[in-house]
mmCIF file of N, CA and C in Angstrom:
data_model
loop_
_atom_site.group_PDB
_atom_site.id
_atom_site.type_symbol
_atom_site.label_atom_id
_atom_site.label_comp_id
_atom_site.label_asym_id
_atom_site.label_seq_id
_atom_site.Cartn_x
_atom_site.Cartn_y
_atom_site.Cartn_z
ATOM 1 N N MET A 22 -13.184 6.963 19.184
ATOM 2 C CA MET A 22 -12.094 7.309 18.271
ATOM 3 C C MET A 22 -11.246 6.067 17.963
ATOM 4 N N PHE A 23 -10.773 6.013 16.717
ATOM 5 C CA PHE A 23 -9.932 4.897 16.292
ATOM 6 C C PHE A 23 -8.567 4.984 16.950
ATOM 7 N N ASP A 24 -8.086 3.862 17.447
ATOM 8 C CA ASP A 24 -6.767 3.772 18.068
ATOM 9 C C ASP A 24 -5.950 2.730 17.312
ATOM 10 N N PRO A 25 -4.849 3.142 16.623
ATOM 11 C CA PRO A 25 -4.020 2.170 15.894
ATOM 12 C C PRO A 25 -3.509 1.031 16.779
ATOM 13 N N ALA A 26 -3.395 1.251 18.073
ATOM 14 C CA ALA A 26 -2.933 0.205 18.981
ATOM 15 C C ALA A 26 -3.962 -0.916 19.122
ATOM 16 N N SER A 27 -5.196 -0.685 18.674
ATOM 17 C CA SER A 27 -6.244 -1.701 18.773
ATOM 18 C C SER A 27 -6.121 -2.783 17.699
ATOM 19 N N LEU A 28 -5.205 -2.589 16.753
ATOM 20 C CA LEU A 28 -5.005 -3.554 15.674
ATOM 21 C C LEU A 28 -4.098 -4.686 16.124
ATOM 22 N N LYS A 29 -4.122 -5.779 15.371
ATOM 23 C CA LYS A 29 -3.266 -6.929 15.650
ATOM 24 C C LYS A 29 -2.060 -6.889 14.720
ATOM 25 N N TYR A 30 -0.920 -6.585 15.291
ATOM 26 C CA TYR A 30 0.333 -6.514 14.541
ATOM 27 C C TYR A 30 1.083 -7.836 14.682
ATOM 28 N N ASP A 31 1.983 -8.126 13.734
ATOM 29 C CA ASP A 31 2.777 -9.350 13.830
ATOM 30 C C ASP A 31 3.887 -9.174 14.876
ATOM 31 N N ALA A 32 4.745 -10.172 14.996
ATOM 32 C CA ALA A 32 5.807 -10.157 16.008
ATOM 33 C C ALA A 32 6.779 -8.996 15.819
ATOM 34 N N ASN A 33 6.839 -8.442 14.592
ATOM 35 C CA ASN A 33 7.716 -7.307 14.307
ATOM 36 C C ASN A 33 6.978 -5.972 14.416
ATOM 37 N N GLY A 34 5.735 -6.013 14.876
ATOM 38 C CA GLY A 34 4.963 -4.789 15.019
ATOM 39 C C GLY A 34 4.402 -4.270 13.708
ATOM 40 N N LEU A 35 4.241 -5.167 12.722
ATOM 41 C CA LEU A 35 3.783 -4.762 11.387
ATOM 42 C C LEU A 35 2.420 -5.354 11.059
ATOM 43 N N ILE A 36 1.732 -4.695 10.153
ATOM 44 C CA ILE A 36 0.433 -5.146 9.663
ATOM 45 C C ILE A 36 0.421 -4.942 8.149
ATOM 46 N N PRO A 37 -0.087 -5.939 7.386
ATOM 47 C CA PRO A 37 -0.153 -5.756 5.932
ATOM 48 C C PRO A 37 -1.189 -4.699 5.565
ATOM 49 N N ALA A 38 -0.850 -3.910 4.554
ATOM 50 C CA ALA A 38 -1.724 -2.841 4.074
ATOM 51 C C ALA A 38 -1.842 -2.960 2.560
ATOM 52 N N ILE A 39 -3.049 -3.158 2.096
ATOM 53 C CA ILE A 39 -3.321 -3.302 0.673
ATOM 54 C C ILE A 39 -3.857 -1.976 0.156
ATOM 55 N N ALA A 40 -3.207 -1.434 -0.866
ATOM 56 C CA ALA A 40 -3.650 -0.181 -1.479
ATOM 57 C C ALA A 40 -4.513 -0.509 -2.692
ATOM 58 N N GLN A 41 -5.692 0.095 -2.727
ATOM 59 C CA GLN A 41 -6.655 -0.127 -3.804
ATOM 60 C C GLN A 41 -7.118 1.223 -4.327
ATOM 61 N N ASP A 42 -7.208 1.356 -5.647
ATOM 62 C CA ASP A 42 -7.707 2.590 -6.240
ATOM 63 C C ASP A 42 -9.166 2.781 -5.831
ATOM 64 N N HIS A 43 -9.479 3.914 -5.246
ATOM 65 C CA HIS A 43 -10.821 4.132 -4.719
ATOM 66 C C HIS A 43 -11.871 4.279 -5.817
ATOM 67 N N ARG A 44 -11.462 4.630 -7.025
ATOM 68 C CA ARG A 44 -12.425 4.785 -8.123
ATOM 69 C C ARG A 44 -12.669 3.468 -8.860
ATOM 70 N N SER A 45 -11.589 2.840 -9.301
ATOM 71 C CA SER A 45 -11.713 1.659 -10.162
ATOM 72 C C SER A 45 -11.791 0.352 -9.382
ATOM 73 N N GLY A 46 -11.326 0.335 -8.147
ATOM 74 C CA GLY A 46 -11.268 -0.901 -7.374
ATOM 75 C C GLY A 46 -10.026 -1.724 -7.653
ATOM 76 N N GLU A 47 -9.164 -1.248 -8.552
ATOM 77 C CA GLU A 47 -7.942 -1.978 -8.899
ATOM 78 C C GLU A 47 -7.020 -2.079 -7.687
ATOM 79 N N VAL A 48 -6.513 -3.299 -7.426
ATOM 80 C CA VAL A 48 -5.535 -3.493 -6.359
ATOM 81 C C VAL A 48 -4.180 -3.028 -6.888
ATOM 82 N N LEU A 49 -3.575 -2.096 -6.184
ATOM 83 C CA LEU A 49 -2.337 -1.467 -6.657
ATOM 84 C C LEU A 49 -1.083 -2.087 -6.063
ATOM 85 N N MET A 50 -1.099 -2.331 -4.775
ATOM 86 C CA MET A 50 0.114 -2.832 -4.130
ATOM 87 C C MET A 50 -0.201 -3.319 -2.723
ATOM 88 N N MET A 51 0.755 -4.010 -2.131
ATOM 89 C CA MET A 51 0.701 -4.410 -0.741
ATOM 90 C C MET A 51 2.020 -3.992 -0.113
ATOM 91 N N ALA A 52 1.937 -3.414 1.062
ATOM 92 C CA ALA A 52 3.145 -3.034 1.787
ATOM 93 C C ALA A 52 2.851 -3.202 3.279
ATOM 94 N N TRP A 53 3.780 -2.788 4.106
ATOM 95 C CA TRP A 53 3.657 -2.962 5.548
ATOM 96 C C TRP A 53 3.530 -1.616 6.244
ATOM 97 N N MET A 54 2.783 -1.634 7.326
ATOM 98 C CA MET A 54 2.662 -0.450 8.169
ATOM 99 C C MET A 54 2.883 -0.879 9.616
ATOM 100 N N ASN A 55 3.268 0.076 10.433
ATOM 101 C CA ASN A 55 3.265 -0.126 11.874
ATOM 102 C C ASN A 55 2.371 0.964 12.466
ATOM 103 N N ALA A 56 2.226 0.982 13.770
ATOM 104 C CA ALA A 56 1.310 1.948 14.390
ATOM 105 C C ALA A 56 1.716 3.383 14.074
ATOM 106 N N GLU A 57 3.000 3.665 14.033
ATOM 107 C CA GLU A 57 3.466 5.029 13.763
ATOM 108 C C GLU A 57 3.226 5.427 12.312
ATOM 109 N N SER A 58 3.484 4.529 11.362
ATOM 110 C CA SER A 58 3.238 4.884 9.962
ATOM 111 C C SER A 58 1.742 5.081 9.722
ATOM 112 N N LEU A 59 0.918 4.321 10.415
ATOM 113 C CA LEU A 59 -0.524 4.505 10.305
ATOM 114 C C LEU A 59 -0.944 5.852 10.900
ATOM 115 N N ARG A 60 -0.371 6.202 12.028
ATOM 116 C CA ARG A 60 -0.668 7.500 12.639
ATOM 117 C C ARG A 60 -0.284 8.632 11.692
ATOM 118 N N ARG A 61 0.909 8.531 11.086
ATOM 119 C CA ARG A 61 1.365 9.558 10.137
ATOM 120 C C ARG A 61 0.430 9.657 8.935
ATOM 121 N N THR A 62 -0.027 8.517 8.448
ATOM 122 C CA THR A 62 -0.955 8.487 7.316
ATOM 123 C C THR A 62 -2.258 9.190 7.668
ATOM 124 N N LEU A 63 -2.802 8.870 8.819
ATOM 125 C CA LEU A 63 -4.075 9.460 9.226
ATOM 126 C C LEU A 63 -3.950 10.963 9.465
ATOM 127 N N GLU A 64 -2.799 11.395 9.966
ATOM 128 C CA GLU A 64 -2.596 12.831 10.223
ATOM 129 C C GLU A 64 -2.381 13.632 8.946
ATOM 130 N N SER A 65 -1.616 13.061 8.012
ATOM 131 C CA SER A 65 -1.233 13.816 6.812
ATOM 132 C C SER A 65 -2.153 13.585 5.617
ATOM 133 N N GLY A 66 -2.792 12.423 5.569
ATOM 134 C CA GLY A 66 -3.595 12.071 4.398
ATOM 135 C C GLY A 66 -2.779 11.460 3.277
ATOM 136 N N ARG A 67 -1.466 11.424 3.447
ATOM 137 C CA ARG A 67 -0.571 10.770 2.478
ATOM 138 C C ARG A 67 -0.108 9.455 3.074
ATOM 139 N N ILE A 68 -0.082 8.410 2.242
ATOM 140 C CA ILE A 68 0.221 7.078 2.756
ATOM 141 C C ILE A 68 1.701 6.964 3.112
ATOM 142 N N THR A 69 1.947 6.561 4.348
ATOM 143 C CA THR A 69 3.297 6.297 4.838
ATOM 144 C C THR A 69 3.386 4.830 5.229
ATOM 145 N N TYR A 70 4.346 4.134 4.668
ATOM 146 C CA TYR A 70 4.570 2.715 4.949
ATOM 147 C C TYR A 70 5.833 2.542 5.781
ATOM 148 N N TRP A 71 6.042 1.308 6.233
ATOM 149 C CA TRP A 71 7.286 0.931 6.897
ATOM 150 C C TRP A 71 8.043 0.020 5.946
ATOM 151 N N SER A 72 9.262 0.394 5.602
ATOM 152 C CA SER A 72 10.097 -0.413 4.715
ATOM 153 C C SER A 72 10.877 -1.424 5.548
ATOM 154 N N ARG A 73 10.619 -2.695 5.330
ATOM 155 C CA ARG A 73 11.351 -3.734 6.062
ATOM 156 C C ARG A 73 12.806 -3.779 5.621
ATOM 157 N N SER A 74 13.078 -3.549 4.348
ATOM 158 C CA SER A 74 14.455 -3.623 3.856
ATOM 159 C C SER A 74 15.296 -2.439 4.334
ATOM 160 N N ARG A 75 14.698 -1.258 4.373
ATOM 161 C CA ARG A 75 15.438 -0.060 4.812
ATOM 162 C C ARG A 75 15.274 0.226 6.294
ATOM 163 N N GLN A 76 14.347 -0.500 6.933
ATOM 164 C CA GLN A 76 14.044 -0.289 8.350
ATOM 165 C C GLN A 76 13.739 1.174 8.646
ATOM 166 N N GLY A 77 12.841 1.706 7.838
ATOM 167 C CA GLY A 77 12.469 3.100 8.023
ATOM 168 C C GLY A 77 11.147 3.418 7.350
ATOM 169 N N PHE A 78 10.630 4.595 7.645
ATOM 170 C CA PHE A 78 9.374 5.047 7.060
ATOM 171 C C PHE A 78 9.602 5.523 5.634
ATOM 172 N N TRP A 79 8.604 5.342 4.784
ATOM 173 C CA TRP A 79 8.620 5.950 3.454
ATOM 174 C C TRP A 79 7.214 6.379 3.093
ATOM 175 N N THR A 80 7.116 7.625 2.751
ATOM 176 C CA THR A 80 5.841 8.184 2.302
ATOM 177 C C THR A 80 5.776 7.988 0.804
ATOM 178 N N LYS A 81 4.755 7.277 0.367
ATOM 179 C CA LYS A 81 4.633 6.935 -1.053
ATOM 180 C C LYS A 81 4.672 8.199 -1.907
ATOM 181 N N GLY A 82 5.616 8.240 -2.835
ATOM 182 C CA GLY A 82 5.754 9.354 -3.760
ATOM 183 C C GLY A 82 6.778 10.395 -3.362
ATOM 184 N N GLU A 83 7.418 10.243 -2.194
ATOM 185 C CA GLU A 83 8.359 11.275 -1.757
ATOM 186 C C GLU A 83 9.568 11.389 -2.679
ATOM 187 N N SER A 84 9.964 10.303 -3.322
ATOM 188 C CA SER A 84 11.078 10.406 -4.270
ATOM 189 C C SER A 84 10.597 10.281 -5.718
ATOM 190 N N SER A 85 9.547 9.486 -5.963
ATOM 191 C CA SER A 85 9.079 9.245 -7.336
ATOM 192 C C SER A 85 8.058 10.277 -7.811
ATOM 193 N N GLY A 86 7.374 10.920 -6.877
ATOM 194 C CA GLY A 86 6.281 11.809 -7.234
ATOM 195 C C GLY A 86 4.967 11.075 -7.451
ATOM 196 N N HIS A 87 4.967 9.749 -7.295
ATOM 197 C CA HIS A 87 3.774 8.927 -7.493
ATOM 198 C C HIS A 87 3.031 8.794 -6.161
ATOM 199 N N VAL A 88 2.370 9.854 -5.797
ATOM 200 C CA VAL A 88 1.754 10.020 -4.485
ATOM 201 C C VAL A 88 0.487 9.179 -4.334
ATOM 202 N N GLN A 89 0.307 8.658 -3.126
ATOM 203 C CA GLN A 89 -0.951 8.020 -2.750
ATOM 204 C C GLN A 89 -1.591 8.872 -1.663
ATOM 205 N N LYS A 90 -2.832 9.282 -1.901
ATOM 206 C CA LYS A 90 -3.590 10.034 -0.902
ATOM 207 C C LYS A 90 -4.690 9.136 -0.357
ATOM 208 N N LEU A 91 -4.826 9.141 0.945
ATOM 209 C CA LEU A 91 -5.828 8.306 1.593
ATOM 210 C C LEU A 91 -7.230 8.871 1.372
ATOM 211 N N VAL A 92 -8.121 8.028 0.883
ATOM 212 C CA VAL A 92 -9.532 8.381 0.744
ATOM 213 C C VAL A 92 -10.305 7.753 1.907
ATOM 214 N N GLU A 93 -9.993 6.476 2.187
ATOM 215 C CA GLU A 93 -10.661 5.787 3.291
ATOM 216 C C GLU A 93 -9.782 4.649 3.783
ATOM 217 N N LEU A 94 -9.780 4.444 5.084
ATOM 218 C CA LEU A 94 -9.071 3.323 5.703
ATOM 219 C C LEU A 94 -10.109 2.308 6.146
ATOM 220 N N ARG A 95 -9.866 1.041 5.804
ATOM 221 C CA ARG A 95 -10.738 -0.040 6.259
ATOM 222 C C ARG A 95 -9.905 -1.080 6.996
ATOM 223 N N VAL A 96 -10.515 -1.675 8.010
ATOM 224 C CA VAL A 96 -9.875 -2.692 8.841
ATOM 225 C C VAL A 96 -10.640 -3.992 8.636
ATOM 226 N N ASP A 97 -9.920 -5.100 8.435
ATOM 227 C CA ASP A 97 -10.616 -6.364 8.224
ATOM 228 C C ASP A 97 -11.188 -6.907 9.539
ATOM 229 N N CYS A 98 -12.004 -7.956 9.426
ATOM 230 C CA CYS A 98 -12.744 -8.491 10.568
ATOM 231 C C CYS A 98 -11.840 -9.006 11.690
ATOM 232 N N ASP A 99 -10.650 -9.488 11.361
ATOM 233 C CA ASP A 99 -9.719 -9.980 12.378
ATOM 234 C C ASP A 99 -8.816 -8.874 12.922
ATOM 235 N N ARG A 100 -8.920 -7.682 12.349
ATOM 236 C CA ARG A 100 -8.126 -6.513 12.744
ATOM 237 C C ARG A 100 -6.625 -6.736 12.520
ATOM 238 N N ASP A 101 -6.281 -7.600 11.532
ATOM 239 C CA ASP A 101 -4.869 -7.872 11.273
ATOM 240 C C ASP A 101 -4.448 -7.561 9.837
ATOM 241 N N CYS A 102 -5.282 -6.806 9.128
ATOM 242 C CA CYS A 102 -4.965 -6.392 7.767
ATOM 243 C C CYS A 102 -5.727 -5.106 7.459
ATOM 244 N N LEU A 103 -5.073 -4.217 6.703
ATOM 245 C CA LEU A 103 -5.678 -2.939 6.352
ATOM 246 C C LEU A 103 -5.939 -2.856 4.856
ATOM 247 N N LEU A 104 -7.010 -2.183 4.504
ATOM 248 C CA LEU A 104 -7.305 -1.848 3.119
ATOM 249 C C LEU A 104 -7.294 -0.329 3.029
ATOM 250 N N LEU A 105 -6.405 0.186 2.190
ATOM 251 C CA LEU A 105 -6.280 1.620 1.988
ATOM 252 C C LEU A 105 -6.914 1.972 0.653
ATOM 253 N N LEU A 106 -8.026 2.672 0.680
ATOM 254 C CA LEU A 106 -8.617 3.166 -0.554
ATOM 255 C C LEU A 106 -7.927 4.483 -0.853
ATOM 256 N N VAL A 107 -7.254 4.539 -2.004
ATOM 257 C CA VAL A 107 -6.362 5.659 -2.283
ATOM 258 C C VAL A 107 -6.687 6.358 -3.588
ATOM 259 N N ASP A 108 -6.237 7.573 -3.656
ATOM 260 C CA ASP A 108 -6.191 8.342 -4.895
ATOM 261 C C ASP A 108 -4.732 8.263 -5.333
ATOM 262 N N GLN A 109 -4.465 7.462 -6.368
ATOM 263 C CA GLN A 109 -3.103 7.200 -6.832
ATOM 264 C C GLN A 109 -2.737 8.156 -7.959
ATOM 265 N N HIS A 110 -1.617 8.853 -7.807
ATOM 266 C CA HIS A 110 -1.101 9.742 -8.845
ATOM 267 C C HIS A 110 0.137 9.089 -9.442
ATOM 268 N N GLY A 111 0.042 8.644 -10.685
ATOM 269 C CA GLY A 111 1.151 7.956 -11.335
ATOM 270 C C GLY A 111 1.153 6.483 -10.980
ATOM 271 N N PRO A 112 2.184 5.754 -11.438
ATOM 272 C CA PRO A 112 2.280 4.322 -11.157
ATOM 273 C C PRO A 112 2.421 4.051 -9.653
ATOM 274 N N ALA A 113 1.869 2.940 -9.206
ATOM 275 C CA ALA A 113 2.010 2.548 -7.800
ATOM 276 C C ALA A 113 3.263 1.701 -7.581
ATOM 277 N N CYS A 114 3.679 0.972 -8.608
ATOM 278 C CA CYS A 114 4.795 0.035 -8.480
ATOM 279 C C CYS A 114 6.135 0.701 -8.789
ATOM 280 N N HIS A 115 7.158 0.251 -8.061
ATOM 281 C CA HIS A 115 8.501 0.794 -8.304
ATOM 282 C C HIS A 115 9.046 0.411 -9.677
ATOM 283 N N THR A 116 8.370 -0.529 -10.367
ATOM 284 C CA THR A 116 8.765 -0.903 -11.731
ATOM 285 C C THR A 116 8.129 0.015 -12.765
ATOM 286 N N ASN A 117 7.457 1.046 -12.299
ATOM 287 C CA ASN A 117 6.788 2.048 -13.134
ATOM 288 C C ASN A 117 5.516 1.502 -13.804
ATOM 289 N N ARG A 118 4.908 0.507 -13.145
ATOM 290 C CA ARG A 118 3.630 -0.024 -13.608
ATOM 291 C C ARG A 118 2.521 0.511 -12.702
ATOM 292 N N ARG A 119 1.315 0.551 -13.228
ATOM 293 C CA ARG A 119 0.169 1.032 -12.460
ATOM 294 C C ARG A 119 -0.027 0.222 -11.182
ATOM 295 N N SER A 120 0.184 -1.091 -11.253
ATOM 296 C CA SER A 120 -0.013 -1.994 -10.132
ATOM 297 C C SER A 120 1.204 -2.898 -9.980
ATOM 298 N N CYS A 121 1.461 -3.313 -8.747
ATOM 299 C CA CYS A 121 2.535 -4.281 -8.512
ATOM 300 C C CYS A 121 2.127 -5.682 -8.977
ATOM 301 N N PHE A 122 0.837 -5.883 -9.190
ATOM 302 C CA PHE A 122 0.319 -7.189 -9.585
ATOM 303 C C PHE A 122 0.194 -7.265 -11.107
ATOM 304 N N TYR A 123 1.358 -7.277 -11.764
ATOM 305 C CA TYR A 123 1.394 -7.255 -13.222
ATOM 306 C C TYR A 123 1.776 -8.604 -13.828
ATOM 307 N N THR A 124 1.891 -9.627 -12.999
ATOM 308 C CA THR A 124 2.203 -10.959 -13.487
ATOM 309 C C THR A 124 1.048 -11.896 -13.143
ATOM 310 N N ALA A 125 0.498 -12.563 -14.143
ATOM 311 C CA ALA A 125 -0.575 -13.527 -13.943
ATOM 312 C C ALA A 125 -0.038 -14.926 -14.224
ATOM 313 N N ILE A 126 -0.624 -15.900 -13.563
ATOM 314 C CA ILE A 126 -0.317 -17.308 -13.852
ATOM 315 C C ILE A 126 -1.472 -17.828 -14.689
ATOM 316 N N ARG A 127 -1.175 -18.127 -15.941
ATOM 317 C CA ARG A 127 -2.189 -18.597 -16.881
ATOM 318 C C ARG A 127 -1.708 -19.887 -17.540
ATOM 319 N N ASP A 128 -2.515 -20.925 -17.422
ATOM 320 C CA ASP A 128 -2.147 -22.245 -17.960
ATOM 321 C C ASP A 128 -0.770 -22.678 -17.455
ATOM 322 N N GLY A 129 -0.505 -22.395 -16.186
ATOM 323 C CA GLY A 129 0.741 -22.831 -15.561
ATOM 324 C C GLY A 129 1.957 -21.983 -15.892
ATOM 325 N N ARG A 130 1.761 -20.894 -16.612
ATOM 326 C CA ARG A 130 2.889 -20.041 -17.005
ATOM 327 C C ARG A 130 2.705 -18.629 -16.484
ATOM 328 N N GLU A 131 3.824 -17.987 -16.219
ATOM 329 C CA GLU A 131 3.793 -16.577 -15.827
ATOM 330 C C GLU A 131 3.650 -15.718 -17.071
ATOM 331 N N VAL A 132 2.695 -14.791 -17.018
ATOM 332 C CA VAL A 132 2.434 -13.913 -18.148
ATOM 333 C C VAL A 132 2.420 -12.474 -17.625
ATOM 334 N N GLU A 133 3.234 -11.652 -18.243
ATOM 335 C CA GLU A 133 3.234 -10.235 -17.890
ATOM 336 C C GLU A 133 2.022 -9.587 -18.538
ATOM 337 N N ILE A 134 1.129 -9.046 -17.721
ATOM 338 C CA ILE A 134 -0.132 -8.505 -18.241
ATOM 339 C C ILE A 134 -0.179 -6.977 -18.239
ATOM 340 N N MET A 135 0.912 -6.359 -17.831
ATOM 341 C CA MET A 135 0.938 -4.896 -17.767
ATOM 342 C C MET A 135 2.366 -4.423 -18.037
ATOM 343 N N ALA A 136 2.510 -3.523 -18.977
ATOM 344 C CA ALA A 136 3.819 -2.964 -19.306
ATOM 345 C C ALA A 136 4.095 -1.729 -18.425
ATOM 346 N N PRO A 137 5.370 -1.390 -18.267
ATOM 347 C CA PRO A 137 5.686 -0.155 -17.532
ATOM 348 C C PRO A 137 5.107 1.059 -18.246
ATOM 349 N N SER A 138 4.812 2.089 -17.473
ATOM 350 C CA SER A 138 4.320 3.349 -18.030
ATOM 351 C C SER A 138 5.396 3.993 -18.878
ATOM 352 N N GLU A 139 4.970 4.731 -19.874
ATOM 353 C CA GLU A 139 5.896 5.399 -20.795
ATOM 354 C C GLU A 139 6.440 6.708 -20.225
ATOM 355 N N ALA A 140 5.823 7.215 -19.182
ATOM 356 C CA ALA A 140 6.204 8.544 -18.650
ATOM 357 C C ALA A 140 7.615 8.608 -18.159
#
């Protein structure tokens, strides 16, 4: 059985978690988890992160309605990073964009490549 304690967390007890759309492969966002938020995610099927700024748990979509449901959890070879394959409902980014990665560097300039959703 998988044990979240078997992962390598940083000095603050956190591990980076990358959310990726399980259908399209699009990278949606990166956030932080700790052993408890990972346990909650695995139990509920809804992604729960640890907010460093608020110092508390947040289940994606609890206030916005933009829910992330876990399809599959993957652990990298060093056991210090997680890949969350998710079913994303609505925008993943708090800016109301599908992905948090909406700025590209092209020819040395920042270019916004994704507009906020109209919803």
